Coordinates of C-alpha atoms and ligand atoms in Angstrom, one line a residue:
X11 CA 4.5 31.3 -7.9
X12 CA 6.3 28.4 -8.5
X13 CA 4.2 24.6 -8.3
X14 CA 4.6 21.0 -6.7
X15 CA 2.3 19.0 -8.1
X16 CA 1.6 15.6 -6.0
X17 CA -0.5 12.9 -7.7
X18 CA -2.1 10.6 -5.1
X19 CA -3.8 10.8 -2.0
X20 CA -1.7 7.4 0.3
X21 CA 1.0 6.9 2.4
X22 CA 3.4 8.5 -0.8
X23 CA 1.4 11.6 -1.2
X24 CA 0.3 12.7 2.2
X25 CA 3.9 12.6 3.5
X26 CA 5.3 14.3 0.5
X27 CA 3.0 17.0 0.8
X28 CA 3.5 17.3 4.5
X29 CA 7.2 17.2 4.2
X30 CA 7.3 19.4 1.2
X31 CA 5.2 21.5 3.3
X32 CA 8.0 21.7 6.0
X33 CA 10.7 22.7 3.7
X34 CA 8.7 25.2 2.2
X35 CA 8.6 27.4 5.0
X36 CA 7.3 31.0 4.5
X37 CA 8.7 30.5 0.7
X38 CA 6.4 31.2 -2.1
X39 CA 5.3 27.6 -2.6
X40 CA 2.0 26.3 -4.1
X41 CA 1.6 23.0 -3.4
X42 CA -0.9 21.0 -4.9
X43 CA -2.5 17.0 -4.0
X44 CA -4.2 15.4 -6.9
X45 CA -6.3 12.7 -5.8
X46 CA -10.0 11.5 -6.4
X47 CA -10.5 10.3 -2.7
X48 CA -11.6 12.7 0.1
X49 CA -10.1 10.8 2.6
X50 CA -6.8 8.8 2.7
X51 CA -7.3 4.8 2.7
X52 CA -5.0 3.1 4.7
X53 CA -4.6 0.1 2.6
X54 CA -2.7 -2.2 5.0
X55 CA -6.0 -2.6 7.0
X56 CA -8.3 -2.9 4.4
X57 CA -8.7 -7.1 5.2
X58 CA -10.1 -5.7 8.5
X59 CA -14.0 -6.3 9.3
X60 CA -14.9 -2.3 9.2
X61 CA -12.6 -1.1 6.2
X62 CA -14.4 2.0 7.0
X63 CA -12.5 2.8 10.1
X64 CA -9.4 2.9 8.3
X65 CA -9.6 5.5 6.2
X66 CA -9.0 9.7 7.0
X67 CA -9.8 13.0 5.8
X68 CA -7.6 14.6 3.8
X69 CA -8.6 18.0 4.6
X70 CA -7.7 17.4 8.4
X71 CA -4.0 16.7 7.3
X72 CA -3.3 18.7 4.3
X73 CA -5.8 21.8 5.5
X74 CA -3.7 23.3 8.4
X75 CA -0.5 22.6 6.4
X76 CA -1.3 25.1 3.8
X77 CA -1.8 22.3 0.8
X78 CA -4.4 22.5 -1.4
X79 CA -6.4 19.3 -2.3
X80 CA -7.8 18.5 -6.3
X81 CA -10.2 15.8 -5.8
X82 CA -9.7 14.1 -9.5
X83 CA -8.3 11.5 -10.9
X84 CA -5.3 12.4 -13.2
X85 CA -5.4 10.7 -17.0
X86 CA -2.8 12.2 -18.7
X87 CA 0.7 13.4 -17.6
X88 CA 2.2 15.7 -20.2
X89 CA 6.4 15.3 -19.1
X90 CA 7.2 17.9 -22.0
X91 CA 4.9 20.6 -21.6
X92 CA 5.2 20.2 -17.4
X93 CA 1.2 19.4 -16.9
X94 CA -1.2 17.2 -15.9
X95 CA -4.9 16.7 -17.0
X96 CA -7.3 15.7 -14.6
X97 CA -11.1 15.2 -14.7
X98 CA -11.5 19.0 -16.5
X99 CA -8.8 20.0 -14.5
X100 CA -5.4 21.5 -16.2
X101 CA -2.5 21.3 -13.7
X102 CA 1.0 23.0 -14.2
X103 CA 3.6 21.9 -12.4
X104 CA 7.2 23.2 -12.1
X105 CA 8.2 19.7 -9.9
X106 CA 6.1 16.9 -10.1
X107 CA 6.1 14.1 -7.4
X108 CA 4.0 11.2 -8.9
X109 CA 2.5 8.9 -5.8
X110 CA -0.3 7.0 -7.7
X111 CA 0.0 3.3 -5.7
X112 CA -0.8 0.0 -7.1
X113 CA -3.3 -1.6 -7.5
X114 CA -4.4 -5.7 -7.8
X115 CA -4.4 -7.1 -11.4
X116 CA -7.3 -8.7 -11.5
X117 CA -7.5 -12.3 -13.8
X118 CA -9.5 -12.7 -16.9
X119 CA -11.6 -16.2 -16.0
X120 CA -14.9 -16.9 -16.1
X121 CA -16.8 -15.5 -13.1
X122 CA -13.9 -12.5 -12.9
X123 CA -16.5 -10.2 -12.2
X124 CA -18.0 -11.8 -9.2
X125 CA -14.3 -12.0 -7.3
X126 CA -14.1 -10.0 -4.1
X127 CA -10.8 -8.2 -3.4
X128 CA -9.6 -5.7 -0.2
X129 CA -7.4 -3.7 -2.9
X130 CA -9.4 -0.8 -2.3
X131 CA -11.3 0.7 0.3
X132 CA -14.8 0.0 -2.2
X133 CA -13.4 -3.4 -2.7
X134 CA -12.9 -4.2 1.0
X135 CA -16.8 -2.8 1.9
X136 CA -18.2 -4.9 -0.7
X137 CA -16.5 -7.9 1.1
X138 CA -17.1 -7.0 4.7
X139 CA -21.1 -6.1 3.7
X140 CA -21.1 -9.4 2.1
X141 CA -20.5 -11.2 4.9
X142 CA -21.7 -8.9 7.5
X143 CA -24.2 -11.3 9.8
X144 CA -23.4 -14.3 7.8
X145 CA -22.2 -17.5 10.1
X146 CA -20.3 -20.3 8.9
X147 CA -19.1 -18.3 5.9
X148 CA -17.0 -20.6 3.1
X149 CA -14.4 -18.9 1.5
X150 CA -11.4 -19.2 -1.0
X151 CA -8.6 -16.7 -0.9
X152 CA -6.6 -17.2 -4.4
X153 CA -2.8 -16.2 -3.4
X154 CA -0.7 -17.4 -0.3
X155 CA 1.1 -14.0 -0.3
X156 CA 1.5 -11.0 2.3
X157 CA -2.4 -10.1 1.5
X158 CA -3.4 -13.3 1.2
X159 CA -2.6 -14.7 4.3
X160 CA -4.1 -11.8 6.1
X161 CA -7.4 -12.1 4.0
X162 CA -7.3 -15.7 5.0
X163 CA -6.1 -15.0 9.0
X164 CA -9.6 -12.6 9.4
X165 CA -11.6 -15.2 7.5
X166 CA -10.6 -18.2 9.3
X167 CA -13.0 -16.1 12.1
X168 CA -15.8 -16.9 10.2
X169 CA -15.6 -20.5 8.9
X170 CA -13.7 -22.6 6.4
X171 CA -11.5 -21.4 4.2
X172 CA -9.3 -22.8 1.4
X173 CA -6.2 -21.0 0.3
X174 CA -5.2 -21.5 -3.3
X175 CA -1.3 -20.7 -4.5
X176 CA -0.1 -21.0 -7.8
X177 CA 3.2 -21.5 -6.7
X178 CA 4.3 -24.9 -4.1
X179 CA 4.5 -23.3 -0.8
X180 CA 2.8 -20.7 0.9
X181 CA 4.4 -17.1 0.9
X182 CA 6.6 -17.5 -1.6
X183 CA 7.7 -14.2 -2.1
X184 CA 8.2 -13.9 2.0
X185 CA 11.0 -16.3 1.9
X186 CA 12.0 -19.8 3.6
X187 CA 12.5 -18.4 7.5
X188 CA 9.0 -17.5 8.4
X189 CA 7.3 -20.4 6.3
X190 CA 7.1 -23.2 9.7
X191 CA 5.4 -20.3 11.5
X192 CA 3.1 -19.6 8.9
X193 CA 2.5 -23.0 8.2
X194 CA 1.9 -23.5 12.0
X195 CA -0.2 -21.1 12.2
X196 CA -2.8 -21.9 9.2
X197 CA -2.5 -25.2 10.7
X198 CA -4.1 -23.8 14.1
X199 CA -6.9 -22.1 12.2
X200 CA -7.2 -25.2 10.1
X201 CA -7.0 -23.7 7.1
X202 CA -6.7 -26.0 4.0
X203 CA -3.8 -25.7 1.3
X204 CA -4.3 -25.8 -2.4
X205 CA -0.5 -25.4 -3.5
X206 CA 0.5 -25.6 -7.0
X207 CA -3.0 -25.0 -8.0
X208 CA -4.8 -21.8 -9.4
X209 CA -8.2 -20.6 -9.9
X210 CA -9.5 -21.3 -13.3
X211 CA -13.4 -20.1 -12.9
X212 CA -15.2 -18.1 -10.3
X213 CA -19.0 -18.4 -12.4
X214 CA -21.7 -18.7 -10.0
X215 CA -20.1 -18.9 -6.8
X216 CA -17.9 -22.3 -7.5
X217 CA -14.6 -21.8 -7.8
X218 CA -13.3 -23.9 -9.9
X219 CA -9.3 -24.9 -9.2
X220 CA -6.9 -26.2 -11.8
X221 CA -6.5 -29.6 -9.7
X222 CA -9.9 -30.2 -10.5
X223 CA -11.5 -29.8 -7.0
X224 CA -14.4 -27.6 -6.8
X225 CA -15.8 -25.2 -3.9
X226 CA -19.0 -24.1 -3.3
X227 CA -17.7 -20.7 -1.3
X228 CA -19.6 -17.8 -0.1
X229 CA -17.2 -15.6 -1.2
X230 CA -13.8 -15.7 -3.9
X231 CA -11.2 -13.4 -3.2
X232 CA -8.5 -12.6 -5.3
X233 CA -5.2 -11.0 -3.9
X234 CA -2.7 -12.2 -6.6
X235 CA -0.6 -9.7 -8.1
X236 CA -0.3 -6.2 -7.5
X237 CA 0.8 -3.6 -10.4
X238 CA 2.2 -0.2 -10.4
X239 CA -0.3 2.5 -11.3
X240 CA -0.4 2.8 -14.8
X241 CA 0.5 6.6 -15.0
X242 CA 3.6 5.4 -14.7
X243 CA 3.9 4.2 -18.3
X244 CA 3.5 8.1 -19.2
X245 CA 7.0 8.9 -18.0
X246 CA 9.9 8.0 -20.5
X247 CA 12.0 6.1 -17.6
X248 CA 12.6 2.7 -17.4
X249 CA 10.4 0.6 -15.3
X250 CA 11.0 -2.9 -13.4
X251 CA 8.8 -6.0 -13.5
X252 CA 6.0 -4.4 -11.3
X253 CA 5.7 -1.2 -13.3
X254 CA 7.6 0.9 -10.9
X255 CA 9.7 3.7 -12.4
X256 CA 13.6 4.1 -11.7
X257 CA 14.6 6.4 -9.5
X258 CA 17.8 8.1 -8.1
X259 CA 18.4 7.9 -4.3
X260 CA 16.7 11.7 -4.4
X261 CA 13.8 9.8 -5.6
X262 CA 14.1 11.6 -9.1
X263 CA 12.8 10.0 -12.0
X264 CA 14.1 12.6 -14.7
X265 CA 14.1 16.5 -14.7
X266 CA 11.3 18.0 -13.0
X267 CA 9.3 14.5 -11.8
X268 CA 10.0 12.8 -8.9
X269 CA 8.1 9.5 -7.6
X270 CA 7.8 7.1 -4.6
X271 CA 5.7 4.7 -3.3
X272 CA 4.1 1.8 -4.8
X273 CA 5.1 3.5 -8.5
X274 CA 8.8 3.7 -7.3
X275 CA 11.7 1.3 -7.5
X276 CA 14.0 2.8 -5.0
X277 CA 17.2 1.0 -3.5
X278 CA 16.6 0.8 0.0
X279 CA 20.0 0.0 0.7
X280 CA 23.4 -1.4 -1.0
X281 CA 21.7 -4.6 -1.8
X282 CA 17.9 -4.3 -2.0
X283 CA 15.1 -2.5 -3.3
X284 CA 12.3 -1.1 -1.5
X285 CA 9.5 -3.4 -1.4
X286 CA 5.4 -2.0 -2.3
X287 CA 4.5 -1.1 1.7
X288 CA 3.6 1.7 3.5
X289 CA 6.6 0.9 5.2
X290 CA 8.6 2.2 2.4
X291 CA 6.1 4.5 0.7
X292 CA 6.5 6.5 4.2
X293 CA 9.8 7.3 4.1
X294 CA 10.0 7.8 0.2
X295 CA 7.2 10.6 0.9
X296 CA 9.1 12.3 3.3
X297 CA 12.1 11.6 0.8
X298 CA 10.6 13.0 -2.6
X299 CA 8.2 16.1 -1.3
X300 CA 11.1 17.8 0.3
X301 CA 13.3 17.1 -2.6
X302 CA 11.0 18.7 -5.2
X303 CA 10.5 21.7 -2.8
X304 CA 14.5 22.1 -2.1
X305 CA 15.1 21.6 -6.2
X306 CA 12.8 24.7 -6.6
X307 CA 14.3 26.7 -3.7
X308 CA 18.1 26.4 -4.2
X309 CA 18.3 23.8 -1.2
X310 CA 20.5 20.7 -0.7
X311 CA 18.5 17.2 -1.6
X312 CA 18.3 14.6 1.0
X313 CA 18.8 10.7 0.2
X314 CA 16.5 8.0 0.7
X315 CA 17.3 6.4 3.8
X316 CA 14.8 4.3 5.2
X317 CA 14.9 2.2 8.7
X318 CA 15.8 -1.2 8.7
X319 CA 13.2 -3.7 7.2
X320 CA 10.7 -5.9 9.2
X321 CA 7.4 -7.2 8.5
X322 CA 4.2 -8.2 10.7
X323 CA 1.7 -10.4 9.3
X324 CA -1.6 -10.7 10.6
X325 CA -3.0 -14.5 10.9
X326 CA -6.2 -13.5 12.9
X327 CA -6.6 -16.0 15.7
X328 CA -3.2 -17.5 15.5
X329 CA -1.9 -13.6 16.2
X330 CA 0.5 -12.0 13.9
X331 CA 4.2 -13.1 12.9
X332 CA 6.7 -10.2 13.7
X333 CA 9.9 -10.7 11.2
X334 CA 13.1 -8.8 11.4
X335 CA 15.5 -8.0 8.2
X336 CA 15.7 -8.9 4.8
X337 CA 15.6 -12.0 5.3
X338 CA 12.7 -12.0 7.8
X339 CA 13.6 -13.7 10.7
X340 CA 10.8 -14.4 13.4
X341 CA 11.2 -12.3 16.1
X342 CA 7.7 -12.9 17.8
X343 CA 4.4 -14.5 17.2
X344 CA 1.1 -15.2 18.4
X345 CA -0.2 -12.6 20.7
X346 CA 3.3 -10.8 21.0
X347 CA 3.3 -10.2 17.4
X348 CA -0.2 -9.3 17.3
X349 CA 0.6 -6.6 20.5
X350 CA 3.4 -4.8 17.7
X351 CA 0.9 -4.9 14.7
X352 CA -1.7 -3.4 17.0
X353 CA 1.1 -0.7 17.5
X354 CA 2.0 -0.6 13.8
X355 CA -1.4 -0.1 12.4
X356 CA -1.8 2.8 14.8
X357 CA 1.3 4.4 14.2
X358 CA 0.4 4.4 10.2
X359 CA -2.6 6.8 11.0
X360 CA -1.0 10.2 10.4
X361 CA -2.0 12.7 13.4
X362 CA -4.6 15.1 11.8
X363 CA -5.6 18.8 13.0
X364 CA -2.5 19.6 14.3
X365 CA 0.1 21.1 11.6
X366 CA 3.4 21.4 14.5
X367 CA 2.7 17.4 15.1
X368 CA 2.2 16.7 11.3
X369 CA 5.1 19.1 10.2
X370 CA 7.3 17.1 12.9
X371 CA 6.7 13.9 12.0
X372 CA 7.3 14.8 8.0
X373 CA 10.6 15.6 8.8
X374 CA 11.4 12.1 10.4
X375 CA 12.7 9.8 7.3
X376 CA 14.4 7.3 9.2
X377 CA 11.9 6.0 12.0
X378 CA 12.4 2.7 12.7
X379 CA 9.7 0.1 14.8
X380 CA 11.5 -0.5 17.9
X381 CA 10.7 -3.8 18.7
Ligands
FAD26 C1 -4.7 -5.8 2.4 C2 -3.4 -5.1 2.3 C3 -2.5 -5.3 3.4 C4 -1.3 -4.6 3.4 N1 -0.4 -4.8 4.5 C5 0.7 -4.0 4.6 C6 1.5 -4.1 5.8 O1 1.2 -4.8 6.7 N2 2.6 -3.3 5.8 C7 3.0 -2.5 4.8 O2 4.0 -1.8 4.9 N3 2.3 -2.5 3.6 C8 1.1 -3.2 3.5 N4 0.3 -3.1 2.4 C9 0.8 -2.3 1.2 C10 0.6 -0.9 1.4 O3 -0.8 -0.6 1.6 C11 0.9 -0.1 0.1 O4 2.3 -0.5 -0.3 C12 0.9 1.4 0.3 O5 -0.5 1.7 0.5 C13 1.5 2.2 -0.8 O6 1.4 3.5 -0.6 P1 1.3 4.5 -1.8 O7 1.0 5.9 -1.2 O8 2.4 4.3 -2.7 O9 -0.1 4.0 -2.6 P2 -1.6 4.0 -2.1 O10 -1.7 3.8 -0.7 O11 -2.2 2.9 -3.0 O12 -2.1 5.4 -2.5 C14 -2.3 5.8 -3.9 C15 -3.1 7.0 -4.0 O13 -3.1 7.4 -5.3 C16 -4.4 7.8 -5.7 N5 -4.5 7.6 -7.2 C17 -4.5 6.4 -7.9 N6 -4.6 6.7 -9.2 C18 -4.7 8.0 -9.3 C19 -4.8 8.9 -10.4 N7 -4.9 8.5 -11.6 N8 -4.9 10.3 -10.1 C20 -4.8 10.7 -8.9 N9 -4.7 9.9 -7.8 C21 -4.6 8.6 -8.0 C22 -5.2 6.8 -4.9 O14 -6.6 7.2 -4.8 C23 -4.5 6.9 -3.6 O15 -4.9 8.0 -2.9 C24 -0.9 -3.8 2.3 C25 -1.8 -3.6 1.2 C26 -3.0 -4.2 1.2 C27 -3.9 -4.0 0.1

């Protein structure tokens, strides 16, 4: 019987499997998820207090769908001989969709090892049972970026904290429209700026900043830089800046391996590429599954069409900043914003139990927020 082989257990893999799934049909089909997690981590909400809550089983979604689950890590993808290798495991594949995520470069300094992160869902309970009954908490978030400023949003809760970014302004990579409203809104939490600055050591508890100023902090988190998985490097494809392998708008990389996700650099329309979100890694699931099961059964491929971008960023007290388009626009903020991301963060939980509701919703590509 002929094999999809899905590596990765997020947004990317569920929804390829699910939607490979639905366009499978009563075919002979073996479809197979690679992933060392037992439940799905729903990354976005990982700066949350209880990162726990936020995670899933993945035999509730992939069980009643018919997909079989290979809790492992894979090392080695073999392109030529159409396998992977994983923990003992030898996988054969006749489609491969690889789905593998990012994850946060972390800096080589002195103290590296003592920097908390909300990457990952250990990363984000190490955090949260660090400061679990503490008052007053000091900390120092190292990156003004999307993760950064929700890090720094939920810690401003707790106490003082001082937000360190390399680069002159805060978001940098969000652009220049929502900067007032960002910077508003870390001015209502009083949050203090250390712009043009970096972390230089995090040893004992002190970080130590490039300007010379030094904090005494409770906790250090890091959230600068995020890297495609490094699987990707074992496909002979070109890759962009952030390790992300090219991919046609079927979400083929070459041959039999298709990607999406954090690990693919898809156009998400005429003049941009998708960006690493779930937002994206959604769609390109529901994009790449059904591809690899339609390549396999003689079927016509779909494109990758995903809805129109917009962006929600979580400032804790201040509420959330609710962006529209490319070149995000603020559409709403403070409580209204925070009403949508409440709505977002439930709508990323995939329905579980129920494969009519999970099949369904695989076969929706093009699903935009309506706000
Ligand atoms: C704190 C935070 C806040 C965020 N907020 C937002 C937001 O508001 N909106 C938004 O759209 N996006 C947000 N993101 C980004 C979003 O979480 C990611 O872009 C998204 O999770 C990517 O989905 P993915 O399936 O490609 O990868 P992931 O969700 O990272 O899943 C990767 C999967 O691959 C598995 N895997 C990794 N290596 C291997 C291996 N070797 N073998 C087998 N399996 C492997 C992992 O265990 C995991 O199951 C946020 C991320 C973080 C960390």
């Amino acid at each position: 019987m002929p094999r999809i082989v899905i590596v990765g257990g997020g947004f990317a893999g569920v929804w390829s499997a699910a939607a490979a799934a639905r366009v499978r049909g009563p075919a002979d089909l073996r479809i197979t998820l690679i992933s060392p997690n037992e439940r799905m981590v729903l990354r976005p909400r990982m700066y949350e207090p209880e990162p726990e809550r936020a995670t899933v089983p993945l035999s509730r979604i992939l069980e009643p769908i018919g997909v079989e689950h290979v809790r492992a890590a894979v090392e080695e993808i073999d392109v030529a001989a159409r396998l992977v290798r994983a923990g003992g495991h030898v996988a054969g594949y006749d489609r491969l969709v690889l789905a593998a995520g990012s994850r946060l470069v972390r800096p080589d300094l002195p103290g590296a090892e003592e920097l908390y992160d909300v990457d990952t869902l250990d990363g984000a309970n190490r955090l949260a049972a660090h400061l679990r009954g503490r008052e007053s908490v000091t900390s120092v978030v190292v990156g003004a970026g999307f993760t950064g400023l929700e890090v720094t949003g939920e810690l401003a809760r707790r106490g003082r904290v001082v937000l360190v970014e390399r680069a002159g302004v805060v978001g940098p990579d969000l652009g220049e429209a929502p900067r007032p409203a960002i910077e508003a809104a870390l001015d209502e939490l009083g949050v203090e700026r250390r712009l043009g600055t970096t972390l230089v050591s995090a040893a004992g508890g002190v970080a130590e900043l490039s300007d010379g100023t030094r904090v005494t902090a409770d906790a250090i988190v890091w959230t600068a830089g995020l890297e495609a998985s490094p699987l990707t490097a074992q496909i002979p494809a070109p890759r962009d800046r952030l390790g992300r392998l090219a991919v046609d708008r079927h979400l083929r990389v070459r041959g039999a391996v298709f990607a999406a996700g954090d690990v693919a650099a898809a156009r998400a329309d005429a003049g941009h590429y998708a960006v690493q979100s779930c937002q994206h890694a959604t769609p390109m699931g529901k994009t790449a599954g059904p591809n690899a099961a339609a390549d396999l059964l003689g079927l016509p491929l779909i494109d990758f069409t995903p809805a129109p971008y917009v962006t929600d960023l979580a400032l804790g007290a201040a509420g959330a900043l609710y962006t529209r388009g490319w070149d995000r626009v603020v559409a709403r903020t403070g409580a209204e914003g925070m009403e949508i991301k409440r709505w977002i963060m439930n709508r990323i939980h995939p329905p579980v139990d129920d494969a009519e509701q999970i099949l369904a919703l695989a076969g929706k590509v093009y699903n935009p927020v309506p706000f």
